XYZ file of C-alpha atoms in Angstrom:
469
model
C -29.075 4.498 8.122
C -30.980 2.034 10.310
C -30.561 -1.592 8.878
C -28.438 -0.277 5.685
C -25.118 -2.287 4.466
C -22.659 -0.724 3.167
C -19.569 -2.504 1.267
C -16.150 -2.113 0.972
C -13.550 -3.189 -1.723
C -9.893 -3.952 -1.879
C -8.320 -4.238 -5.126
C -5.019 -5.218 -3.691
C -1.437 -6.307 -5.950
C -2.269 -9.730 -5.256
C -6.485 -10.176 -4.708
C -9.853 -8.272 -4.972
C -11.590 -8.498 -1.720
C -15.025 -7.244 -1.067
C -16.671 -7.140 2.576
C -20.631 -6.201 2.793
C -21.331 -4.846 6.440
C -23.647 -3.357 8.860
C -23.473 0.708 8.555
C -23.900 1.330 12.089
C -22.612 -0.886 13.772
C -19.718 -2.287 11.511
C -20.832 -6.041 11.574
C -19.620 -8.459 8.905
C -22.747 -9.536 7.052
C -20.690 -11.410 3.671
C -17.746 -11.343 1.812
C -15.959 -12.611 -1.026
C -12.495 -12.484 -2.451
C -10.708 -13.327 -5.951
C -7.397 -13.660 -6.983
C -5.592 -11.024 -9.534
C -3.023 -12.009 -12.048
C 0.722 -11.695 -11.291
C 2.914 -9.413 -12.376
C 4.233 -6.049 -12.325
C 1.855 -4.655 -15.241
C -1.757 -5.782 -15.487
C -4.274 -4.335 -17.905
C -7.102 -2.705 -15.168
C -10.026 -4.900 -16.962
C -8.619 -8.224 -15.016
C -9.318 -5.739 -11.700
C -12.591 -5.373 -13.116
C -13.438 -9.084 -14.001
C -12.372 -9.616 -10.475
C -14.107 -7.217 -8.684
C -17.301 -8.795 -10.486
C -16.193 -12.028 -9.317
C -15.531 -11.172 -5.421
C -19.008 -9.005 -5.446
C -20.790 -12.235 -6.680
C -18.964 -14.780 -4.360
C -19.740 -12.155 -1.560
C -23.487 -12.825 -2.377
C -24.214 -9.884 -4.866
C -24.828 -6.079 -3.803
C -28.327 -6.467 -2.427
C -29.215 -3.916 0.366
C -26.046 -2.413 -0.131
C -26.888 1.707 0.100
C -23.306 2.841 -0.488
C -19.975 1.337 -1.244
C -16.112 2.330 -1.471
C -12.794 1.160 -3.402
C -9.671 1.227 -1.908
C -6.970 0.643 -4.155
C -3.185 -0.301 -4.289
C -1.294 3.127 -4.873
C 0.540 4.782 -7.210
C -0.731 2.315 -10.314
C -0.470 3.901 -13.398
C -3.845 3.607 -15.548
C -3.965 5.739 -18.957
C -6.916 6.291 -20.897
C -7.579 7.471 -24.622
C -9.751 9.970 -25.573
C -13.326 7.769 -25.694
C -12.168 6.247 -21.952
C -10.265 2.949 -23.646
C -7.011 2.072 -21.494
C -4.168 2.737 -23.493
C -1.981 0.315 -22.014
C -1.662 -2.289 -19.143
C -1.520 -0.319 -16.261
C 2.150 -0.090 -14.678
C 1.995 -1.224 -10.909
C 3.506 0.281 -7.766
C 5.953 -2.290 -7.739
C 7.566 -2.345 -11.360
C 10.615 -0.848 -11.231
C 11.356 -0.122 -14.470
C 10.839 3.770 -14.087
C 13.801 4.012 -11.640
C 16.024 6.018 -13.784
C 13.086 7.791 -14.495
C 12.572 8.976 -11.000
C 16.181 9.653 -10.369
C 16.292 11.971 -13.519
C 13.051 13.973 -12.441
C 14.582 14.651 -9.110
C 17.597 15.615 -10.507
C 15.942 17.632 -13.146
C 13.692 19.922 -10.379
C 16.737 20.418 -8.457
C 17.354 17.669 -5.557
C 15.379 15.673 -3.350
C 14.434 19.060 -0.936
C 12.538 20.705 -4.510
C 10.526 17.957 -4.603
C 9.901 17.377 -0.653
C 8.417 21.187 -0.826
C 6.561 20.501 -3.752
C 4.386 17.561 -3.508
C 5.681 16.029 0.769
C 6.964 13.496 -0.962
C 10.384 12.870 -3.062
C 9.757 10.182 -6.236
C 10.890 6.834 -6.967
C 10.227 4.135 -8.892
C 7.108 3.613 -7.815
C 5.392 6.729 -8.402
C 2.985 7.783 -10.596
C 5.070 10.553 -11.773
C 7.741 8.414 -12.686
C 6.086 5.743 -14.743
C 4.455 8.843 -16.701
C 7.887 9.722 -17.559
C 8.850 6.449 -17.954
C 6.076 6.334 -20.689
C 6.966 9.446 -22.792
C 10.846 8.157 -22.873
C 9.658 4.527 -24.394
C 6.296 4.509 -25.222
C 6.047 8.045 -27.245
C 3.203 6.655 -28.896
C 0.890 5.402 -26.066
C 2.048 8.584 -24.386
C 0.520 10.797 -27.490
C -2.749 8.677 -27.009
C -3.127 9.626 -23.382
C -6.288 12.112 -22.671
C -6.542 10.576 -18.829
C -4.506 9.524 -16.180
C -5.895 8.226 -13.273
C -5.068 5.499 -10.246
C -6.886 2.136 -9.810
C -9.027 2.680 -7.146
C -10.385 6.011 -9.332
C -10.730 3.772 -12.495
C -12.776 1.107 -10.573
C -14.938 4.014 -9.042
C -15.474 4.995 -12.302
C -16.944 1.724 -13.559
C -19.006 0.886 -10.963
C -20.598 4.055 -11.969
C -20.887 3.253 -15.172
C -17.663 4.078 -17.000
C -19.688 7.649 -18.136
C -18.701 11.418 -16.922
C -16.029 12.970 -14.804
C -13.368 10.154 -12.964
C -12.984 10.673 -9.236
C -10.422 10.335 -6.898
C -9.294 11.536 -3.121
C -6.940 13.297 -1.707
C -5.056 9.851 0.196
C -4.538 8.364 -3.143
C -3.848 11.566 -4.660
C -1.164 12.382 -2.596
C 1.251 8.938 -4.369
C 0.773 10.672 -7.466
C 4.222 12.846 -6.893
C 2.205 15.401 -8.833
C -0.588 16.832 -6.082
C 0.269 18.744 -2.642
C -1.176 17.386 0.900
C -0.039 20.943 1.853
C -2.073 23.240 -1.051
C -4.541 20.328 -1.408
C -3.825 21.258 -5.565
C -2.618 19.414 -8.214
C 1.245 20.090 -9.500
C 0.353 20.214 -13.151
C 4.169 21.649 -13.914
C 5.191 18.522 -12.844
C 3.023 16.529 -14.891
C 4.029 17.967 -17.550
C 7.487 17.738 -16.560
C 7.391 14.120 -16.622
C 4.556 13.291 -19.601
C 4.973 16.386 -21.619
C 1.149 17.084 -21.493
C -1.305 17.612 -18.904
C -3.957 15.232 -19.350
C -7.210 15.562 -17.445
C -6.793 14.307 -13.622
C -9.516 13.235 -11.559
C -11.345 15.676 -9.336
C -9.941 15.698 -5.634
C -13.174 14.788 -3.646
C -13.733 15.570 0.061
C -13.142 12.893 2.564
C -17.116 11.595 2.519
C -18.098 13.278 -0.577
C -20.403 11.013 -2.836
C -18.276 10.559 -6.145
C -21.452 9.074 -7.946
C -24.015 6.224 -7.710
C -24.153 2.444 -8.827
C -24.480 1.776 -12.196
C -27.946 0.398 -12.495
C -26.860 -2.930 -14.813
C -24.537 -3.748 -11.384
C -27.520 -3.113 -8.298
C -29.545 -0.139 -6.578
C -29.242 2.731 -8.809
C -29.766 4.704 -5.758
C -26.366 3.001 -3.812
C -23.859 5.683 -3.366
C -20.333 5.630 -4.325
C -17.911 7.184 -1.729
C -14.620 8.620 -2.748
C -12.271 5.655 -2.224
C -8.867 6.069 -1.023
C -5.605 3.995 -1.256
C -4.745 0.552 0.056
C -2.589 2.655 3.287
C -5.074 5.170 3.937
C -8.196 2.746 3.731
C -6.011 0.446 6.423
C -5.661 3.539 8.627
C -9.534 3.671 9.012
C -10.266 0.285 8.985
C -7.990 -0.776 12.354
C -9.118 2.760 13.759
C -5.737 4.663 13.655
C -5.752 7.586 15.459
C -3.225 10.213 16.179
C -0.191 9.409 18.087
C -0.690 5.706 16.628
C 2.089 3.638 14.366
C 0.701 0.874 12.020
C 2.646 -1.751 10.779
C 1.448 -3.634 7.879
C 2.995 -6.695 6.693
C 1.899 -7.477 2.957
C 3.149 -7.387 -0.149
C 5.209 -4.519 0.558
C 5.802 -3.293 4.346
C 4.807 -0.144 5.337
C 5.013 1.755 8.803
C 2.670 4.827 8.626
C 0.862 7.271 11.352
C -2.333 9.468 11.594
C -1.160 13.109 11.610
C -2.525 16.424 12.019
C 0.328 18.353 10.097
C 1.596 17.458 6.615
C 5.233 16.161 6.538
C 8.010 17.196 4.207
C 11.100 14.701 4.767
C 14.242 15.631 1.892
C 15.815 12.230 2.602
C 13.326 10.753 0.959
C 12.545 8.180 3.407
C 9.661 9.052 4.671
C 6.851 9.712 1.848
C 4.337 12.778 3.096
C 0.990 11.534 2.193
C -2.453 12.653 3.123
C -4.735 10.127 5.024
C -8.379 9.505 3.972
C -9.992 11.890 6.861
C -8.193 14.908 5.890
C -5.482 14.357 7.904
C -2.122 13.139 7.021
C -0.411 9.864 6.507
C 3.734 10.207 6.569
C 4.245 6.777 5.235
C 7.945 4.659 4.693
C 7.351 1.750 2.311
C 9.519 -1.373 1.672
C 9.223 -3.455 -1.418
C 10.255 -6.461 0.445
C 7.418 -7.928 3.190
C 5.316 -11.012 3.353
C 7.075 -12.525 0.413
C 10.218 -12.852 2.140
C 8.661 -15.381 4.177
C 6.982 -17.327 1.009
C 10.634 -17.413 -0.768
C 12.318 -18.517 2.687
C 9.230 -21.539 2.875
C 10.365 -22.474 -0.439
C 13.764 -22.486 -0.359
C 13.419 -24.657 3.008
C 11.029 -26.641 0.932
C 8.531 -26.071 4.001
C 4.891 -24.793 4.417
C 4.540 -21.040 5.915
C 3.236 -22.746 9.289
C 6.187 -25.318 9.374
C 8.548 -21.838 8.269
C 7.041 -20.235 11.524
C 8.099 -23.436 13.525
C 11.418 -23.370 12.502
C 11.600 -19.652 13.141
C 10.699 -20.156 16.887
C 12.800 -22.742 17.281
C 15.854 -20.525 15.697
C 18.095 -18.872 18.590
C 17.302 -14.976 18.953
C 19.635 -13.106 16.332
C 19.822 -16.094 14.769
C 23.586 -17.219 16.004
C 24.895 -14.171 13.663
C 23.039 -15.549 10.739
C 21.610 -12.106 8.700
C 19.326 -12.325 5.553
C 18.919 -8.930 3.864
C 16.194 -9.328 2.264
C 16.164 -7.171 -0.942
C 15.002 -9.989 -3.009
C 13.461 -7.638 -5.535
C 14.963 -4.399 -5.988
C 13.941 -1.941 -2.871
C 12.425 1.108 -2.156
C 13.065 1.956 1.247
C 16.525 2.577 0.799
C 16.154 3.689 -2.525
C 17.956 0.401 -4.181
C 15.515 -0.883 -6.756
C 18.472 -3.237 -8.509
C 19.839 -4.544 -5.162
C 19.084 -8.359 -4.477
C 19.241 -9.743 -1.190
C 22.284 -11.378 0.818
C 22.702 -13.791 3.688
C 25.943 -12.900 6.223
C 27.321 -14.956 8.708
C 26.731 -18.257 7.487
C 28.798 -20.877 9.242
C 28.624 -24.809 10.190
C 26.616 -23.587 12.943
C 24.007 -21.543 11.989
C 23.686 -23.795 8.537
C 20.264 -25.436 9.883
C 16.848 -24.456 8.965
C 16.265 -22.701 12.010
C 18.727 -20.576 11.860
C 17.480 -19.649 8.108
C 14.021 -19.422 9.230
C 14.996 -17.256 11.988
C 17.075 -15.109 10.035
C 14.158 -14.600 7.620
C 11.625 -13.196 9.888
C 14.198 -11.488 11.645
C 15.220 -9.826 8.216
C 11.997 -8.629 7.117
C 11.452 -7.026 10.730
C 14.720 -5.559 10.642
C 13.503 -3.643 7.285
C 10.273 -2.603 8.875
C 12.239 -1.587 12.124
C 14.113 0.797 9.888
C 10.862 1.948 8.290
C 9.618 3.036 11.854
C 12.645 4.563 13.188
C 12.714 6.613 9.741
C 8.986 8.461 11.250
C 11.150 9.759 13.864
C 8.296 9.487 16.534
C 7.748 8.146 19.896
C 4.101 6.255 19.270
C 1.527 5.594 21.575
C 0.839 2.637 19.979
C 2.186 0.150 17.606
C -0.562 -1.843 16.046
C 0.486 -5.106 13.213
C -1.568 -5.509 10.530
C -1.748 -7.224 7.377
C -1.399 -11.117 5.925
C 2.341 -11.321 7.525
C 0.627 -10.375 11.018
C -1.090 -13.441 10.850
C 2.399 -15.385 11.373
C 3.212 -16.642 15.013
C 6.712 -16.112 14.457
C 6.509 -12.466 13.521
C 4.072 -11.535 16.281
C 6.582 -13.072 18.779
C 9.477 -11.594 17.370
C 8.063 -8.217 16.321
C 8.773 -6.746 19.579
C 12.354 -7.990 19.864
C 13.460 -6.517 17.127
C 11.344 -3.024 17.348
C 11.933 -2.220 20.600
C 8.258 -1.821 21.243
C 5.473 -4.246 22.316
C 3.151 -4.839 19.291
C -0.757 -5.047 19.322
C -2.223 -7.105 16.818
C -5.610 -6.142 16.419
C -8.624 -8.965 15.282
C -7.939 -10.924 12.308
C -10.127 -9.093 9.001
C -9.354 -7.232 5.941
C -8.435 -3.952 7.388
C -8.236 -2.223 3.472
C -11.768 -3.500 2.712
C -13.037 -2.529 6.277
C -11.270 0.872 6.080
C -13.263 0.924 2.719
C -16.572 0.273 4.114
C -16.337 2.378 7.441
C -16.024 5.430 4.716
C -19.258 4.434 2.273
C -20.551 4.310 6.405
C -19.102 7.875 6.951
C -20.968 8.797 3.441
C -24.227 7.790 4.526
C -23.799 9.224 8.259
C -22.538 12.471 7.294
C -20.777 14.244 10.127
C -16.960 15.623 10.849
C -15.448 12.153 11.516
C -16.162 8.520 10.624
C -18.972 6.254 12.335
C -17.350 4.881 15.121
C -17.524 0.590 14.866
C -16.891 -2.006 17.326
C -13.749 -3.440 17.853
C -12.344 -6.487 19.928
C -9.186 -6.079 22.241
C -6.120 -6.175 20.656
C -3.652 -9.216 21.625
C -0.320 -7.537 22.937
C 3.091 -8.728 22.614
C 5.914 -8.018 24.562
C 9.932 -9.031 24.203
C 12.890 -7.813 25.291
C 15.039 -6.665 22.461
C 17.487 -8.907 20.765
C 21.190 -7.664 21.677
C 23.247 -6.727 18.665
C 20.867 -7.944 16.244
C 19.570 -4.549 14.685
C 23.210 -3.501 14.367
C 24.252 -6.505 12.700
C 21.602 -5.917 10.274
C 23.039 -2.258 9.311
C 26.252 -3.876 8.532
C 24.730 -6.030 6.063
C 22.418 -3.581 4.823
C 24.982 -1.124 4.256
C 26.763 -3.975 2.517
C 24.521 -4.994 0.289
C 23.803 -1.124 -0.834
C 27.204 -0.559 -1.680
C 27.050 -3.636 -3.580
C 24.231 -2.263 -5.474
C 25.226 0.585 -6.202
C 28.664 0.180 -7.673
């Protein structure tokens, strides 16, 4: 493995990034990055023509002896019978399928049925969901369907040449709704529960288990192609989670997830019981609402995100009373995907843009907070990742409203690195991945912000109530 690169891809809601680094030690050689379109449905060739793109601005695939996609989850990518897509693939965050998922809960018997069956109880989001969501309204594209596979397995599949078997793992598997972290087995009842056929899945590979090799028209025919994972389970390995560990990422959606050595099996449906990407497991909460709270509160101030983090820590802690619940489209954790968000206690006092700014950040925490209480542990550690980690404001105030101090690990693209480190673990062989380098963490420390967290249940319960009548 001596002088080898490896790369690592993340093929994110938003942008494809790719980083090309050093297999032993983890060094960043190059990288490159391009933007995907927007939307809540995308057809998986724009993933491709921007892969291409961040591979070439990253300087091309040269010396590169293995590489690995990690993928937004629970996308839903159909394929005909000669490997066409059927249809623009259905993202994690269209929320069409709702009544979908509440119907196939229902349908099985309750949230608990489903909790046993797959760790995991569905909504919107899932996999499972938009597959029933397809055979209710798209009977046609549904008939067509010989394949159904996630993005990260599609874009595998490509790189190695769009021919044989498609490949997945058992991370991204495990967002399906219709494969079991516990039996490590695919749920094809349930697929057919929700489709009315069982089209062919991907094979479940092994954590480093080579799922191919480079197409030869795209580099080294001899590069191998690890298994992938999803966009969670890639960030796990690339901040170097390890049991005992909570990881907060701030991105498009939140998410507060830990390294386990048991699978997890909540009924509430809060907590979703994935598998990680080592063959451990991931018990994951997810809220739709994250980093984008902050771009909608810049614009509404009319302010830049660096100005909005300004204001923010110039805002009085708890923001004078000033709440914004921040369910500004649809959300997931609680289940509410037609709720829209709310601002309580607004007076002549707290009517300045500090207050608003404050009340923003302090919002989105407050959702994330939630998400972490809902893993019902006591971590060891509670590391912030992801593009709303890069905020002054939320570093600051992360630890006032979580009731922990926060380490923020090195700036990078922990999906992309995560990515990487496993082509690394591919080529190294061996129980665990390579061990990289990695600087100190920055801690941050706050004592927490009286009454604010209850004031935010108020409103949250509020605003749910609203929603659901």
């Amino acid at each position: 493995m001596s002088g080898a690169l490896v790369a690592g891809v993340d093929s994110s809601t938003q942008s494809c990034k790719v980083v090309i680094r050093d297999a032993r030690s983890g060094a960043l050689v190059r990288q490159g990055r391009a933007a995907h379109p927007e939307g809540t449905e995308v057809h998986p060739e724009r993933w491709w023509a921007a892969l291409q793109e961040a591979i070439e601005r990253a300087g091309g695939l040269d010396g590169v002896a293995a590489m690995s996609v990690a993928g937004q989850q629970h996308g839903m990518v159909c394929l005909d019978e000669s490997g066409d897509v059927v249809r623009p693939a259905l993202l994690w965050n269209d929320t069409r399928s709702a009544g979908a998922a509440r119907d196939l809960v229902d349908e099985l018997g309750g949230p608990a049925r489903w909790a046993e069956a797959v760790g995991s109880v569905p909504v919107a989001a899932f996999t499972v969901a938009k597959l029933r969501w397809l055979a209710e309204h798209e009977p046609d594209n549904a008939r067509r369907t010989a394949r159904v596979c996630l993005p990260h397995d599609w874009l595998t599949w490509r790189l190695a040449g769009a021919s044989g078997e498609i490949t997945t793992d058992r991370g991204d598997a495990s967002g399906t709704g219709y494969w079991s972290p516990a039996t490590g087995a695919y749920r094809t009842d349930l697929l057919e529960r929700a489709l009315g056929a069982t089209p062919e899945l991907p094979r479940v590979l092994a954590p480093a288990e080579q799922a191919g090799t480079l197409a030869p028209a795209l580099g080294d025919s001899t590069a191998r192609l690890a298994p992938g994972t999803g966009d969670n389970m890639a960030a796990a390995l690339g901040v170097g989670a390890r049991p005992g560990d909570v990881v907060v990422s701030i991105g498009t959606s939140g998410t507060a997830f830990a390294v386990a050595d048991t699978p997890s099996s909540d009924p509430s449906g809060a907590v979703a019981g994935f598998a990680d990407a080592t063959g451990r497991f991931l018990p994951l909460v997810c809220t739709l609402n994250a980093a984008r709270v902050l771009d909608a509160a810049a614009r509404l101030l009319r302010v830049t995100r660096e100005e909005l983090d300004e204001l923010a820590l110039q805002g009085p802690p708890g923001a004078g009373g000033l709440v914004l619940v921040p369910y500004l489209e649809g959300e997931r954790t609680p289940n509410l995907p037609e709720a829209t968000g709310s601002l309580r206690g607004l007076t002549l006092a707290t009517a300045t843009p500090a207050h608003l700014a404050r009340a923003a950040v302090e919002g989105m925490l407050c959702g994330l907070a939630d998400a972490l209480d809902a893993l019902g542990l006591e971590p060891r550690r509670v590391l912030l990742i992801g593009g709303g980690a890069r905020s002054e404001a939320v570093r600051r105030i992360a630890p006032t409203v979580f009731g922990h101090p926060v380490l923020v690990p090195e700036p990078g693209e922990y999906v992309a690195d995560g990515a990487a480190r496993q082509a690394a673990w591919l080529l190294a062989g061996g129980p665990e991945p390579p061990e990289w380098a990695a600087g100190e963490p920055v801690r941050y420390e706050g004592p927490p912000t009286p009454g604010l967290r209850e004031r935010y249940a108020e409103a949250a319960a509020t605003a749910s109530a609203t929603a659901q009548v």
